[in-house]
Amino acid sequence: MHDFRELKKRGEKITALTAYDYPTARLLDESGIDIILVGDSVGMVVLGYEDTTEVTLAEMVHHTRAAARGVKRALLVGDLPIHSYDDAPQAVASARALMEAGAHAVKLEGGASHVTQIAAIIAEGIPVMAHIGMLPQSVREEGGYKVKGRTRAEAEALLNDAAAAEKAGAFAVVLEIVTPETARQITNALEIPTIGIGSGSHCDGQILVTHDLIGLFPWFTPKFVSPEARVADEIRRATRAFIRRTMSAEI
């Protein structure tokens, strides 16, 4: 975890992407990514759930174990799903389950509201990445995905969350859909790195859902993502070519 602080001090950006299976994790690892997150976004882009609120700890353990088999050098972070860290003892037990599956660290949503859980997990020797801003596990209560940090009150609350997570021992904090200016303020206020997603370029690093980056989930692409590939189109093309070839051979 000390290495990421050093990267921040030197002004070197940190790269992170998601993976939920062996081949994707291996490809990302071989490509030189710094952090691989087995995110609860697996619920939407792999399992077909409406959002992340249906993802279970058992599912996260399953996907973490698969991804871990493909990782040799990157930091593998396992996401704690909703209601797997409602109190400190449960948080520790859930974090242990992900570590036993092969994770090197865990991530949870929340700042000041979850310092007890963060501290308890870290006391067990398990590194924690915090996550503030838009919290996908709270999307139903929020009524959708909304930009955070627009008002002074929101910005101050986020600064407090980030500071609380850092004080509790988190080694990094994800800022999701936070206004660029607020993200800049948080980044400048912390010694630990910020990892942004839809939060502008001032963060110390960036993370994306790999399916969004490579165009593998074409039914929804976040506004802040510019896909670098169109894998879904290639799958359709290859499938249709296979169908044509097979049908032609039958004739």
PDB file of C-alpha atoms in Angstrom:
ATOM      1  CA  MET A   1       0.000   0.000   0.000  1.00  0.00           C
ATOM      2  CA  HIS A   2       2.999   2.261   0.616  1.00  0.00           C
ATOM      3  CA  ASP A   3       3.859   2.084  -3.099  1.00  0.00           C
ATOM      4  CA  PHE A   4       0.612   3.818  -4.050  1.00  0.00           C
ATOM      5  CA  ARG A   5       1.351   6.704  -1.699  1.00  0.00           C
ATOM      6  CA  GLU A   6       4.749   7.014  -3.335  1.00  0.00           C
ATOM      7  CA  LEU A   7       3.119   7.110  -6.778  1.00  0.00           C
ATOM      8  CA  LYS A   8       0.887   9.940  -5.570  1.00  0.00           C
ATOM      9  CA  LYS A   9       3.867  11.859  -4.181  1.00  0.00           C
ATOM     10  CA  ARG A  10       5.678  11.527  -7.509  1.00  0.00           C
ATOM     11  CA  GLY A  11       2.601  12.555  -9.456  1.00  0.00           C
ATOM     12  CA  GLU A  12       2.399   9.206 -11.266  1.00  0.00           C
ATOM     13  CA  LYS A  13      -1.109   8.120 -12.173  1.00  0.00           C
ATOM     14  CA  ILE A  14      -2.571   4.837 -10.894  1.00  0.00           C
ATOM     15  CA  THR A  15      -4.533   2.617 -13.274  1.00  0.00           C
ATOM     16  CA  ALA A  16      -7.357   0.283 -12.298  1.00  0.00           C
ATOM     17  CA  LEU A  17      -9.893  -1.861 -14.143  1.00  0.00           C
ATOM     18  CA  THR A  18     -12.417  -4.523 -13.184  1.00  0.00           C
ATOM     19  CA  ALA A  19     -12.262  -8.253 -13.824  1.00  0.00           C
ATOM     20  CA  TYR A  20     -14.582 -11.048 -12.790  1.00  0.00           C
ATOM     21  CA  ASP A  21     -12.975 -14.101 -14.402  1.00  0.00           C
ATOM     22  CA  TYR A  22      -9.614 -15.744 -15.077  1.00  0.00           C
ATOM     23  CA  PRO A  23      -8.980 -14.722 -18.716  1.00  0.00           C
ATOM     24  CA  THR A  24      -9.898 -11.063 -18.202  1.00  0.00           C
ATOM     25  CA  ALA A  25      -7.838 -10.783 -15.024  1.00  0.00           C
ATOM     26  CA  ARG A  26      -4.876 -12.432 -16.712  1.00  0.00           C
ATOM     27  CA  LEU A  27      -5.078 -10.158 -19.749  1.00  0.00           C
ATOM     28  CA  LEU A  28      -5.269  -7.034 -17.577  1.00  0.00           C
ATOM     29  CA  ASP A  29      -2.418  -8.251 -15.408  1.00  0.00           C
ATOM     30  CA  GLU A  30      -0.224  -9.029 -18.415  1.00  0.00           C
ATOM     31  CA  SER A  31      -1.034  -5.581 -19.836  1.00  0.00           C
ATOM     32  CA  GLY A  32       0.474  -3.847 -16.794  1.00  0.00           C
ATOM     33  CA  ILE A  33      -2.584  -2.558 -14.915  1.00  0.00           C
ATOM     34  CA  ASP A  34      -1.840  -1.483 -11.312  1.00  0.00           C
ATOM     35  CA  ILE A  35      -5.084  -2.553  -9.639  1.00  0.00           C
ATOM     36  CA  ILE A  36      -7.677  -5.136 -10.629  1.00  0.00           C
ATOM     37  CA  LEU A  37     -11.023  -4.780  -8.865  1.00  0.00           C
ATOM     38  CA  VAL A  38     -13.411  -7.698  -8.666  1.00  0.00           C
ATOM     39  CA  GLY A  39     -16.298  -5.262  -8.429  1.00  0.00           C
ATOM     40  CA  ASP A  40     -19.867  -5.879  -7.447  1.00  0.00           C
ATOM     41  CA  SER A  41     -20.593  -4.381 -10.877  1.00  0.00           C
ATOM     42  CA  VAL A  42     -20.408  -8.065 -11.817  1.00  0.00           C
ATOM     43  CA  GLY A  43     -24.073  -8.063 -10.902  1.00  0.00           C
ATOM     44  CA  MET A  44     -24.992  -5.930 -13.898  1.00  0.00           C
ATOM     45  CA  VAL A  45     -22.399  -6.690 -16.581  1.00  0.00           C
ATOM     46  CA  VAL A  46     -22.094 -10.442 -15.968  1.00  0.00           C
ATOM     47  CA  LEU A  47     -25.039 -11.705 -13.930  1.00  0.00           C
ATOM     48  CA  GLY A  48     -27.749  -9.581 -15.530  1.00  0.00           C
ATOM     49  CA  TYR A  49     -29.061  -7.948 -12.350  1.00  0.00           C
ATOM     50  CA  GLU A  50     -30.650  -4.503 -12.510  1.00  0.00           C
ATOM     51  CA  ASP A  51     -28.018  -3.067 -10.164  1.00  0.00           C
ATOM     52  CA  THR A  52     -25.466  -4.121  -7.559  1.00  0.00           C
ATOM     53  CA  THR A  53     -27.957  -4.528  -4.719  1.00  0.00           C
ATOM     54  CA  GLU A  54     -28.672  -8.169  -5.570  1.00  0.00           C
ATOM     55  CA  VAL A  55     -25.055  -9.326  -5.476  1.00  0.00           C
ATOM     56  CA  THR A  56     -24.201 -11.739  -2.666  1.00  0.00           C
ATOM     57  CA  LEU A  57     -20.988 -12.424  -0.808  1.00  0.00           C
ATOM     58  CA  ALA A  58     -20.974 -15.982  -2.178  1.00  0.00           C
ATOM     59  CA  GLU A  59     -21.020 -14.584  -5.715  1.00  0.00           C
ATOM     60  CA  MET A  60     -18.182 -12.189  -4.926  1.00  0.00           C
ATOM     61  CA  VAL A  61     -16.111 -15.009  -3.445  1.00  0.00           C
ATOM     62  CA  HIS A  62     -16.730 -17.126  -6.559  1.00  0.00           C
ATOM     63  CA  HIS A  63     -15.638 -14.384  -8.971  1.00  0.00           C
ATOM     64  CA  THR A  64     -12.710 -13.288  -6.807  1.00  0.00           C
ATOM     65  CA  ARG A  65     -11.385 -16.836  -6.756  1.00  0.00           C
ATOM     66  CA  ALA A  66     -11.616 -17.040 -10.559  1.00  0.00           C
ATOM     67  CA  ALA A  67      -9.897 -13.676 -11.119  1.00  0.00           C
ATOM     68  CA  ALA A  68      -7.166 -14.457  -8.593  1.00  0.00           C
ATOM     69  CA  ARG A  69      -5.992 -17.393 -10.708  1.00  0.00           C
ATOM     70  CA  GLY A  70      -5.039 -14.954 -13.472  1.00  0.00           C
ATOM     71  CA  VAL A  71      -3.162 -12.370 -11.390  1.00  0.00           C
ATOM     72  CA  LYS A  72       0.591 -12.441 -10.801  1.00  0.00           C
ATOM     73  CA  ARG A  73       1.606  -8.791 -10.319  1.00  0.00           C
ATOM     74  CA  ALA A  74      -1.379  -6.431  -9.962  1.00  0.00           C
ATOM     75  CA  LEU A  75      -3.094  -5.661  -6.660  1.00  0.00           C
ATOM     76  CA  LEU A  76      -6.336  -7.668  -6.616  1.00  0.00           C
ATOM     77  CA  VAL A  77      -9.114  -5.931  -4.684  1.00  0.00           C
ATOM     78  CA  GLY A  78     -12.339  -7.730  -3.786  1.00  0.00           C
ATOM     79  CA  ASP A  79     -15.543  -5.708  -3.441  1.00  0.00           C
ATOM     80  CA  LEU A  80     -17.629  -6.203  -0.314  1.00  0.00           C
ATOM     81  CA  PRO A  81     -21.250  -6.471  -1.518  1.00  0.00           C
ATOM     82  CA  ILE A  82     -24.245  -4.819   0.081  1.00  0.00           C
ATOM     83  CA  HIS A  83     -25.151  -6.010   3.600  1.00  0.00           C
ATOM     84  CA  SER A  84     -21.893  -7.923   3.995  1.00  0.00           C
ATOM     85  CA  TYR A  85     -20.355  -5.245   6.248  1.00  0.00           C
ATOM     86  CA  ASP A  86     -23.258  -3.777   8.225  1.00  0.00           C
ATOM     87  CA  ASP A  87     -21.212  -3.971  11.432  1.00  0.00           C
ATOM     88  CA  ALA A  88     -17.558  -4.531  12.297  1.00  0.00           C
ATOM     89  CA  PRO A  89     -17.671  -8.297  13.042  1.00  0.00           C
ATOM     90  CA  GLN A  90     -19.568  -8.997   9.822  1.00  0.00           C
ATOM     91  CA  ALA A  91     -17.199  -6.752   7.867  1.00  0.00           C
ATOM     92  CA  VAL A  92     -14.169  -8.654   9.163  1.00  0.00           C
ATOM     93  CA  ALA A  93     -15.724 -12.038   8.389  1.00  0.00           C
ATOM     94  CA  SER A  94     -16.682 -10.951   4.859  1.00  0.00           C
ATOM     95  CA  ALA A  95     -13.255  -9.443   4.223  1.00  0.00           C
ATOM     96  CA  ARG A  96     -11.601 -12.654   5.357  1.00  0.00           C
ATOM     97  CA  ALA A  97     -13.764 -14.625   2.923  1.00  0.00           C
ATOM     98  CA  LEU A  98     -12.575 -12.495   0.001  1.00  0.00           C
ATOM     99  CA  MET A  99      -8.959 -12.721   1.124  1.00  0.00           C
ATOM    100  CA  GLU A 100      -9.215 -16.498   1.391  1.00  0.00           C
ATOM    101  CA  ALA A 101     -10.524 -16.463  -2.202  1.00  0.00           C
ATOM    102  CA  GLY A 102      -7.322 -14.739  -3.327  1.00  0.00           C
ATOM    103  CA  ALA A 103      -7.884 -10.993  -2.901  1.00  0.00           C
ATOM    104  CA  HIS A 104      -5.004  -8.835  -1.672  1.00  0.00           C
ATOM    105  CA  ALA A 105      -7.313  -6.115  -0.319  1.00  0.00           C
ATOM    106  CA  VAL A 106     -11.009  -5.278  -0.073  1.00  0.00           C
ATOM    107  CA  LYS A 107     -13.190  -2.300  -0.978  1.00  0.00           C
ATOM    108  CA  LEU A 108     -16.289  -1.026   0.756  1.00  0.00           C
ATOM    109  CA  GLU A 109     -18.666   1.863   0.183  1.00  0.00           C
ATOM    110  CA  GLY A 110     -18.751   4.618   2.756  1.00  0.00           C
ATOM    111  CA  GLY A 111     -16.527   7.100   4.545  1.00  0.00           C
ATOM    112  CA  ALA A 112     -17.305   8.593   7.959  1.00  0.00           C
ATOM    113  CA  SER A 113     -20.281   6.264   8.363  1.00  0.00           C
ATOM    114  CA  HIS A 114     -18.049   3.192   8.056  1.00  0.00           C
ATOM    115  CA  VAL A 115     -14.859   4.058   9.928  1.00  0.00           C
ATOM    116  CA  THR A 116     -15.564   1.343  12.505  1.00  0.00           C
ATOM    117  CA  GLN A 117     -15.739  -1.300   9.791  1.00  0.00           C
ATOM    118  CA  ILE A 118     -12.669   0.065   7.988  1.00  0.00           C
ATOM    119  CA  ALA A 119     -10.610   0.123  11.175  1.00  0.00           C
ATOM    120  CA  ALA A 120     -11.753  -3.358  12.220  1.00  0.00           C
ATOM    121  CA  ILE A 121     -10.800  -4.893   8.873  1.00  0.00           C
ATOM    122  CA  ILE A 122      -7.413  -3.162   8.868  1.00  0.00           C
ATOM    123  CA  ALA A 123      -6.790  -4.359  12.441  1.00  0.00           C
ATOM    124  CA  GLU A 124      -6.949  -7.881  11.007  1.00  0.00           C
ATOM    125  CA  GLY A 125      -4.138  -7.030   8.591  1.00  0.00           C
ATOM    126  CA  ILE A 126      -6.419  -6.632   5.577  1.00  0.00           C
ATOM    127  CA  PRO A 127      -5.899  -3.494   3.441  1.00  0.00           C
ATOM    128  CA  VAL A 128      -9.031  -1.460   2.683  1.00  0.00           C
ATOM    129  CA  MET A 129      -9.948   0.780  -0.222  1.00  0.00           C
ATOM    130  CA  ALA A 130     -12.804   3.156   0.596  1.00  0.00           C
ATOM    131  CA  HIS A 131     -15.451   4.346  -1.880  1.00  0.00           C
ATOM    132  CA  ILE A 132     -17.314   7.653  -1.606  1.00  0.00           C
ATOM    133  CA  GLY A 133     -19.387   9.901  -3.834  1.00  0.00           C
ATOM    134  CA  MET A 134     -22.070   8.089  -5.766  1.00  0.00           C
ATOM    135  CA  LEU A 135     -22.555   4.754  -4.010  1.00  0.00           C
ATOM    136  CA  PRO A 136     -24.011   2.122  -6.358  1.00  0.00           C
ATOM    137  CA  GLN A 137     -25.259   0.044  -3.425  1.00  0.00           C
ATOM    138  CA  SER A 138     -27.467   2.992  -2.467  1.00  0.00           C
ATOM    139  CA  VAL A 139     -28.783   3.624  -5.991  1.00  0.00           C
ATOM    140  CA  ARG A 140     -32.348   2.612  -5.140  1.00  0.00           C
ATOM    141  CA  GLU A 141     -32.493   4.984  -2.170  1.00  0.00           C
ATOM    142  CA  GLU A 142     -30.883   7.709  -4.293  1.00  0.00           C
ATOM    143  CA  GLY A 143     -33.337   7.208  -7.150  1.00  0.00           C
ATOM    144  CA  GLY A 144     -30.591   6.783  -9.735  1.00  0.00           C
ATOM    145  CA  TYR A 145     -26.948   7.647 -10.388  1.00  0.00           C
ATOM    146  CA  LYS A 146     -26.395  11.292  -9.441  1.00  0.00           C
ATOM    147  CA  VAL A 147     -23.372  13.588  -9.527  1.00  0.00           C
ATOM    148  CA  LYS A 148     -22.038  14.351  -6.049  1.00  0.00           C
ATOM    149  CA  GLY A 149     -20.246  17.391  -4.681  1.00  0.00           C
ATOM    150  CA  ARG A 150     -22.206  20.047  -6.536  1.00  0.00           C
ATOM    151  CA  THR A 151     -23.039  22.135  -3.474  1.00  0.00           C
ATOM    152  CA  ARG A 152     -20.699  23.404  -0.777  1.00  0.00           C
ATOM    153  CA  ALA A 153     -22.440  21.192   1.787  1.00  0.00           C
ATOM    154  CA  GLU A 154     -22.001  18.104  -0.387  1.00  0.00           C
ATOM    155  CA  ALA A 155     -18.363  18.945  -1.055  1.00  0.00           C
ATOM    156  CA  GLU A 156     -17.648  19.406   2.654  1.00  0.00           C
ATOM    157  CA  ALA A 157     -19.378  16.104   3.457  1.00  0.00           C
ATOM    158  CA  LEU A 158     -17.262  14.300   0.872  1.00  0.00           C
ATOM    159  CA  LEU A 159     -14.075  15.919   2.188  1.00  0.00           C
ATOM    160  CA  ASN A 160     -15.039  14.726   5.666  1.00  0.00           C
ATOM    161  CA  ASP A 161     -15.741  11.214   4.350  1.00  0.00           C
ATOM    162  CA  ALA A 162     -12.386  11.053   2.597  1.00  0.00           C
ATOM    163  CA  ALA A 163     -10.496  12.334   5.637  1.00  0.00           C
ATOM    164  CA  ALA A 164     -12.304   9.875   7.906  1.00  0.00           C
ATOM    165  CA  ALA A 165     -11.461   6.953   5.617  1.00  0.00           C
ATOM    166  CA  GLU A 166      -7.815   8.008   5.508  1.00  0.00           C
ATOM    167  CA  LYS A 167      -7.645   8.382   9.293  1.00  0.00           C
ATOM    168  CA  ALA A 168      -9.225   4.951   9.731  1.00  0.00           C
ATOM    169  CA  GLY A 169      -6.385   3.493   7.657  1.00  0.00           C
ATOM    170  CA  ALA A 170      -7.718   3.135   4.104  1.00  0.00           C
ATOM    171  CA  PHE A 171      -4.898   2.985   1.551  1.00  0.00           C
ATOM    172  CA  ALA A 172      -6.930   4.672  -1.213  1.00  0.00           C
ATOM    173  CA  VAL A 173     -10.374   6.056  -1.866  1.00  0.00           C
ATOM    174  CA  VAL A 174     -12.544   5.728  -4.964  1.00  0.00           C
ATOM    175  CA  LEU A 175     -14.411   8.892  -5.976  1.00  0.00           C
ATOM    176  CA  GLU A 176     -17.417   7.972  -8.099  1.00  0.00           C
ATOM    177  CA  ILE A 177     -19.253  10.606 -10.154  1.00  0.00           C
ATOM    178  CA  VAL A 178     -17.931  13.513  -8.075  1.00  0.00           C
ATOM    179  CA  THR A 179     -17.643  16.960  -9.636  1.00  0.00           C
ATOM    180  CA  PRO A 180     -14.091  17.573 -10.910  1.00  0.00           C
ATOM    181  CA  GLU A 181     -13.531  20.546  -8.623  1.00  0.00           C
ATOM    182  CA  THR A 182     -14.599  18.642  -5.509  1.00  0.00           C
ATOM    183  CA  ALA A 183     -12.502  15.667  -6.625  1.00  0.00           C
ATOM    184  CA  ARG A 184      -9.528  18.019  -6.974  1.00  0.00           C
ATOM    185  CA  GLN A 185     -10.046  19.375  -3.460  1.00  0.00           C
ATOM    186  CA  ILE A 186     -10.263  15.882  -1.993  1.00  0.00           C
ATOM    187  CA  THR A 187      -7.193  14.716  -3.895  1.00  0.00           C
ATOM    188  CA  ASN A 188      -5.165  17.682  -2.646  1.00  0.00           C
ATOM    189  CA  ALA A 189      -6.342  17.182   0.941  1.00  0.00           C
ATOM    190  CA  LEU A 190      -5.312  13.528   1.233  1.00  0.00           C
ATOM    191  CA  GLU A 191      -1.980  11.756   1.517  1.00  0.00           C
ATOM    192  CA  ILE A 192      -3.545   8.542   0.207  1.00  0.00           C
ATOM    193  CA  PRO A 193      -4.422   8.368  -3.498  1.00  0.00           C
ATOM    194  CA  THR A 194      -7.836   9.014  -4.983  1.00  0.00           C
ATOM    195  CA  ILE A 195      -9.064   6.762  -7.766  1.00  0.00           C
ATOM    196  CA  GLY A 196     -11.680   8.471  -9.897  1.00  0.00           C
ATOM    197  CA  ILE A 197     -14.522   7.121 -11.975  1.00  0.00           C
ATOM    198  CA  GLY A 198     -16.481   9.809 -13.749  1.00  0.00           C
ATOM    199  CA  SER A 199     -14.851  12.406 -11.498  1.00  0.00           C
ATOM    200  CA  GLY A 200     -12.509  14.259 -13.826  1.00  0.00           C
ATOM    201  CA  SER A 201      -8.760  14.200 -14.362  1.00  0.00           C
ATOM    202  CA  HIS A 202      -7.573  15.622 -11.032  1.00  0.00           C
ATOM    203  CA  CYS A 203      -7.671  12.267  -9.222  1.00  0.00           C
ATOM    204  CA  ASP A 204      -4.471  10.332  -8.591  1.00  0.00           C
ATOM    205  CA  GLY A 205      -5.741   7.469 -10.717  1.00  0.00           C
ATOM    206  CA  GLN A 206      -8.652   6.237 -12.770  1.00  0.00           C
ATOM    207  CA  ILE A 207     -10.817   3.120 -12.715  1.00  0.00           C
ATOM    208  CA  LEU A 208     -13.387   1.869 -15.193  1.00  0.00           C
ATOM    209  CA  VAL A 209     -15.568  -1.193 -15.587  1.00  0.00           C
ATOM    210  CA  THR A 210     -13.688  -3.171 -18.226  1.00  0.00           C
ATOM    211  CA  HIS A 211     -16.915  -4.075 -20.027  1.00  0.00           C
ATOM    212  CA  ASP A 212     -17.521  -0.345 -20.553  1.00  0.00           C
ATOM    213  CA  LEU A 213     -13.958   0.273 -21.723  1.00  0.00           C
ATOM    214  CA  ILE A 214     -14.010  -2.477 -24.352  1.00  0.00           C
ATOM    215  CA  GLY A 215     -17.649  -2.210 -25.411  1.00  0.00           C
ATOM    216  CA  LEU A 216     -18.669  -5.613 -24.084  1.00  0.00           C
ATOM    217  CA  PHE A 217     -21.909  -4.398 -22.489  1.00  0.00           C
ATOM    218  CA  PRO A 218     -23.552  -2.428 -25.331  1.00  0.00           C
ATOM    219  CA  TRP A 219     -26.945  -2.001 -23.701  1.00  0.00           C
ATOM    220  CA  PHE A 220     -25.673   0.769 -21.430  1.00  0.00           C
ATOM    221  CA  THR A 221     -22.512   2.872 -21.538  1.00  0.00           C
ATOM    222  CA  PRO A 222     -21.947   5.564 -18.873  1.00  0.00           C
ATOM    223  CA  LYS A 223     -21.699   9.106 -20.215  1.00  0.00           C
ATOM    224  CA  PHE A 224     -18.141   9.483 -18.915  1.00  0.00           C
ATOM    225  CA  VAL A 225     -16.834   6.440 -20.822  1.00  0.00           C
ATOM    226  CA  SER A 226     -15.320   6.487 -24.314  1.00  0.00           C
ATOM    227  CA  PRO A 227     -14.956   2.809 -25.306  1.00  0.00           C
ATOM    228  CA  GLU A 228     -11.571   1.850 -26.720  1.00  0.00           C
ATOM    229  CA  ALA A 229     -13.016  -1.193 -28.517  1.00  0.00           C
ATOM    230  CA  ARG A 230     -16.322  -2.677 -29.669  1.00  0.00           C
ATOM    231  CA  VAL A 231     -16.086  -6.252 -28.467  1.00  0.00           C
ATOM    232  CA  ALA A 232     -19.854  -6.752 -28.535  1.00  0.00           C
ATOM    233  CA  ASP A 233     -19.913  -5.938 -32.248  1.00  0.00           C
ATOM    234  CA  GLU A 234     -17.113  -8.442 -32.868  1.00  0.00           C
ATOM    235  CA  ILE A 235     -18.984 -11.151 -30.968  1.00  0.00           C
ATOM    236  CA  ARG A 236     -22.095 -10.531 -33.057  1.00  0.00           C
ATOM    237  CA  ARG A 237     -20.036 -10.538 -36.256  1.00  0.00           C
ATOM    238  CA  ALA A 238     -18.265 -13.778 -35.385  1.00  0.00           C
ATOM    239  CA  THR A 239     -21.506 -15.449 -34.317  1.00  0.00           C
ATOM    240  CA  ARG A 240     -23.307 -14.505 -37.530  1.00  0.00           C
ATOM    241  CA  ALA A 241     -20.315 -15.695 -39.569  1.00  0.00           C
ATOM    242  CA  PHE A 242     -20.417 -19.018 -37.745  1.00  0.00           C
ATOM    243  CA  ILE A 243     -24.152 -19.340 -38.400  1.00  0.00           C
ATOM    244  CA  ARG A 244     -23.692 -18.585 -42.104  1.00  0.00           C
ATOM    245  CA  ARG A 245     -20.773 -21.006 -42.427  1.00  0.00           C
ATOM    246  CA  THR A 246     -22.650 -23.755 -40.639  1.00  0.00           C
ATOM    247  CA  MET A 247     -25.819 -23.290 -42.652  1.00  0.00           C
ATOM    248  CA  SER A 248     -23.834 -23.233 -45.891  1.00  0.00           C
ATOM    249  CA  ALA A 249     -22.069 -26.471 -45.025  1.00  0.00           C
ATOM    250  CA  GLU A 250     -25.411 -28.152 -44.283  1.00  0.00           C
ATOM    251  CA  ILE A 251     -26.732 -27.172 -47.709  1.00  0.00           C
TER     252      ILE A 251
END
